[in-house]
Each structure stands twice: as C-alpha cells, then as structure tokens.
Coordinates of C-alpha atoms in Angstrom, one line a residue:
X1 CA 0.1 -0.2 -0.2
X2 CA 1.3 3.3 -0.6
X3 CA 2.6 6.3 2.0
X4 CA -0.6 8.6 2.1
X5 CA 2.0 11.0 4.4
X6 CA 5.1 11.9 4.6
X7 CA 7.9 9.5 6.3
X8 CA 8.9 10.8 9.9
X9 CA 12.2 12.6 10.4
X10 CA 15.3 10.6 11.7
X11 CA 15.9 11.7 15.3
X12 CA 19.5 9.7 15.1
X13 CA 21.7 7.9 12.6
X14 CA 23.9 4.9 12.4
X15 CA 26.5 3.9 9.9
X16 CA 26.5 -0.2 9.2
X17 CA 29.4 -1.5 7.7
X18 CA 30.3 -4.8 6.4
X19 CA 32.4 -6.9 9.1
X20 CA 33.8 -9.2 6.2
X21 CA 35.8 -7.1 4.1
X22 CA 36.9 -9.9 1.7
X23 CA 34.7 -12.1 -0.5
X24 CA 33.2 -15.4 1.3
X25 CA 34.0 -17.2 -1.9
X26 CA 37.2 -16.2 -3.5
X27 CA 38.9 -14.5 -0.5
X28 CA 39.5 -11.3 -2.6
X29 CA 38.8 -7.8 -1.1
X30 CA 35.0 -6.7 -1.8
X31 CA 34.4 -3.2 -3.1
X32 CA 31.9 -0.5 -1.0
X33 CA 30.0 -0.6 -4.2
X34 CA 27.0 2.2 -2.8
X35 CA 25.0 3.1 -0.1
X36 CA 21.5 2.6 0.9
X37 CA 19.6 4.8 3.5
X38 CA 16.9 3.0 5.7
X39 CA 14.7 4.6 8.2
X40 CA 13.7 2.4 10.9
X41 CA 11.4 3.2 13.5
X42 CA 12.1 2.1 17.2
X43 CA 10.7 2.6 20.9
X44 CA 13.3 5.1 20.9
X45 CA 12.6 6.9 17.9
X46 CA 13.2 7.0 13.8
X47 CA 16.6 5.7 13.4
X48 CA 18.2 6.6 9.9
X49 CA 20.5 3.9 8.8
X50 CA 23.3 4.3 6.1
X51 CA 24.1 0.9 4.9
X52 CA 27.2 0.4 2.9
X53 CA 26.7 -2.2 0.5
X54 CA 29.7 -4.2 -1.1
X55 CA 30.1 -6.3 -4.0
X56 CA 33.0 -8.7 -5.4
X57 CA 34.8 -7.5 -8.2
X58 CA 36.4 -10.7 -9.3
X59 CA 35.1 -11.9 -12.6
X60 CA 36.0 -15.3 -12.3
X61 CA 34.1 -15.4 -8.8
X62 CA 30.9 -17.2 -8.3
X63 CA 29.4 -14.2 -6.2
X64 CA 30.7 -11.7 -8.6
X65 CA 28.5 -8.5 -8.2
X66 CA 26.4 -10.0 -5.7
X67 CA 25.5 -7.7 -3.2
X68 CA 26.9 -8.3 0.5
X69 CA 24.8 -6.4 2.8
X70 CA 25.9 -5.5 6.7
X71 CA 25.5 -8.0 9.1
X72 CA 24.0 -5.8 11.6
X73 CA 21.0 -4.6 9.5
X74 CA 19.3 -8.1 10.6
X75 CA 19.3 -6.8 14.5
X76 CA 17.6 -3.8 13.4
X77 CA 14.5 -4.8 11.9
X78 CA 13.2 -7.7 9.4
X79 CA 13.9 -7.4 5.5
X80 CA 11.5 -4.7 3.5
X81 CA 9.9 -3.9 7.5
X82 CA 9.7 -0.2 8.6
X83 CA 9.4 -1.2 12.4
X84 CA 12.3 -2.1 14.2
X85 CA 12.4 -5.8 16.3
X86 CA 11.8 -4.0 19.7
X87 CA 8.1 -2.9 18.3
X88 CA 7.5 -6.0 16.7
X89 CA 8.3 -7.6 20.4
X90 CA 6.3 -5.2 22.5
X91 CA 3.1 -5.8 19.8
X92 CA 4.0 -9.2 20.3
X93 CA 3.8 -9.6 24.2
X94 CA 1.1 -7.2 24.5
X95 CA -1.2 -9.2 21.8
X96 CA -0.6 -12.4 23.8
X97 CA -0.7 -11.0 27.3
X98 CA -4.1 -11.2 27.5

C-alpha cells in the first residue's frame, strides 16, 4: 500500500558497515559499491541507517557482483519492514498478554 503521508524525520543515525571485507567465495577484497539509506521506527524514535553495500569485483568468482549487506542490519529490523524488532516484540507481548 502506498504511503499517504511523508515519512517521519530521523531522530538519530547509524552507519552500518560489513564486518567481512573479503569475498567469502574467492577471498579477494570486496569494494564498497554503493550506500543505501533506510529508516527504522523503534521505541526510542526513528533511526536512519546508512548501509554500506559491498560487491566482489573478481569476474571469475561465483559471487561476482552479488550484493553483500551489513550483518548488523538484521538486528535492527526484518527485511523490507519499517518497524524495528523491539516494536514487533512489544506488540507480540501485548497481544498475547490477555
């Protein structure tokens, strides 16, 4: 469903980088190909995440040009979701409390 109002302003920001700097397949260094911005609503406010996306540039590698996203992204929110894991856990606890 399309958004009918503008997205909330971020109250804080975080930069997430990949822990693994080398390709898991060929072992050569991966380049920081591009950055993604993502906003996540948490119980403490709206956090803007700057994700540093890496890709292997070795043409003979089986993971050539396949995205490698920061590992910490999964601890903030589920893929393609706007709300953080803390909000989802709170909603689940309140729902099943009765």
